[in-house]
C-alpha positions as MATLAB code, in Angstrom:
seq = 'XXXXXXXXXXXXXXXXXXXXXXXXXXXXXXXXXXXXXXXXXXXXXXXXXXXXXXXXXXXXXXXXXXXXXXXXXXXXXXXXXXXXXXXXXXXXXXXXXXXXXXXXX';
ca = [
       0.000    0.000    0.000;
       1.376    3.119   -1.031;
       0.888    6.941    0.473;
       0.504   10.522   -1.605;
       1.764   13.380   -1.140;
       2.072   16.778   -3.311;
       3.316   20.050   -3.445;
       2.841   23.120   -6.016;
       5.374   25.774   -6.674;
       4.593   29.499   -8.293;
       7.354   29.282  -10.639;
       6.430   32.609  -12.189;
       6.256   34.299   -8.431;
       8.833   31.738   -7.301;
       6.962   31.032   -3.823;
       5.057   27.999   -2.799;
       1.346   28.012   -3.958;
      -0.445   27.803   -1.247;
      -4.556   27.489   -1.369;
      -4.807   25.569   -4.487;
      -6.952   22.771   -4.432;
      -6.334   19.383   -4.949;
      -7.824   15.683   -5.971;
      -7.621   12.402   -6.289;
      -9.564   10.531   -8.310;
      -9.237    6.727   -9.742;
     -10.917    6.538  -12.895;
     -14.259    8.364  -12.263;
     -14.243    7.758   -8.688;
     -12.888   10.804   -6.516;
     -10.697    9.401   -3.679;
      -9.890   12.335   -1.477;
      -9.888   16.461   -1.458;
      -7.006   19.006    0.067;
      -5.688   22.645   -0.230;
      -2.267   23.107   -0.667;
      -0.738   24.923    2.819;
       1.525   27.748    3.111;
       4.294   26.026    2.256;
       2.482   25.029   -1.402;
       2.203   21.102    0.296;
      -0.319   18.564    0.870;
       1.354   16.082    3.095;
      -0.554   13.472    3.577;
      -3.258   12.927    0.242;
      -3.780    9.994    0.689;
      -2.319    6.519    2.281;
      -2.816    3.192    1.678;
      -3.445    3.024   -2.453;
      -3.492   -0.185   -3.935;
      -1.639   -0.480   -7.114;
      -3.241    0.615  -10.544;
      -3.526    4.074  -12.373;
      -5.063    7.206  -10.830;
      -5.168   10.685  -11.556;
      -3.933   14.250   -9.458;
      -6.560   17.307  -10.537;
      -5.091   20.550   -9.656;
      -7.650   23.587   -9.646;
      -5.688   26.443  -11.283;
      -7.876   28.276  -12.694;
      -8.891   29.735   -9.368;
      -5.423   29.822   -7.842;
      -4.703   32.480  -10.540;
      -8.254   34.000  -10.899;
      -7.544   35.139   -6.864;
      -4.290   36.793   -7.713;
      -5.859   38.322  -11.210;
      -3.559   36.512  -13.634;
      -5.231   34.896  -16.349;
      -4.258   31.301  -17.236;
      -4.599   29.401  -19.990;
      -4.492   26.217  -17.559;
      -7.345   26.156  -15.513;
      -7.093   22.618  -14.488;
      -3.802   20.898  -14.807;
      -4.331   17.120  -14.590;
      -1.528   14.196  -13.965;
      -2.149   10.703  -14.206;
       0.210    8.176  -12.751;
       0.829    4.611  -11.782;
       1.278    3.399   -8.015;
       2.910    0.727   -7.904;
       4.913   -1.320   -4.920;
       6.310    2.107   -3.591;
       5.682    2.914    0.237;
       5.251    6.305   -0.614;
       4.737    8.973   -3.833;
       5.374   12.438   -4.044;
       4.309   14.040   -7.497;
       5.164   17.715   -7.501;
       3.692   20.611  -10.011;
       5.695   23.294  -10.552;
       3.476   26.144  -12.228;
       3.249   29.294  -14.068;
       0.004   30.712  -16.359;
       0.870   29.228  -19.160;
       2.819   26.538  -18.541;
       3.295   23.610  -16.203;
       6.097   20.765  -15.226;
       5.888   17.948  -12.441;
       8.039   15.081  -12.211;
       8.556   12.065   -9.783;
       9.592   13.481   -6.305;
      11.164   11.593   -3.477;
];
């Protein structure tokens, strides 16, 4: 069983991006809810996945509609596979109009 945890950065601002919210979902199924802190995290997502594909939804659109940036993101999506791994950290690392995320540790 494996644990989630995430964590957006403002790349544009270059500060942690803190109140966006976040969510898991497996297929059509939604697993779990969070906002990121003020440190841009989400800690603890989720624990105890089973292996298989899901999905991380990241509501952007509204983290930059409070600041009065437009985006031409306003949901940034990133499907993954768990797999035998105790625990998963998948990062985003943001800006308007553009995104990145890789496989953290």
């Amino acid at each position: 069983m494996t644990g989630l945890s995430t964590h957006v950065l403002d790349a544009v601002r270059g500060v942690p991006a803190e109140g966006v919210a976040v969510w898991l979902m497996r297929g059509e199924l939604r697993l779990t809810e969070a906002l990121t802190d003020a440190d841009g995290r989400v800690k603890e997502l989720a624990a105890g996945l089973n292996p298989g594909e899901y999905q991380l939804y990241f509501d952007t659109g509204s983290y930059f509609a409070a600041q009065g940036v437009e985006t031409f993101y306003p949901e940034v999506c990133i499907a993954f596979t768990v797999g035998e791994q105790a625990h998963l950290h998948v990062p985003l690392l943001l800006s308007p109009f553009a995104y990145s995320t890789y496989r953290g540790s």
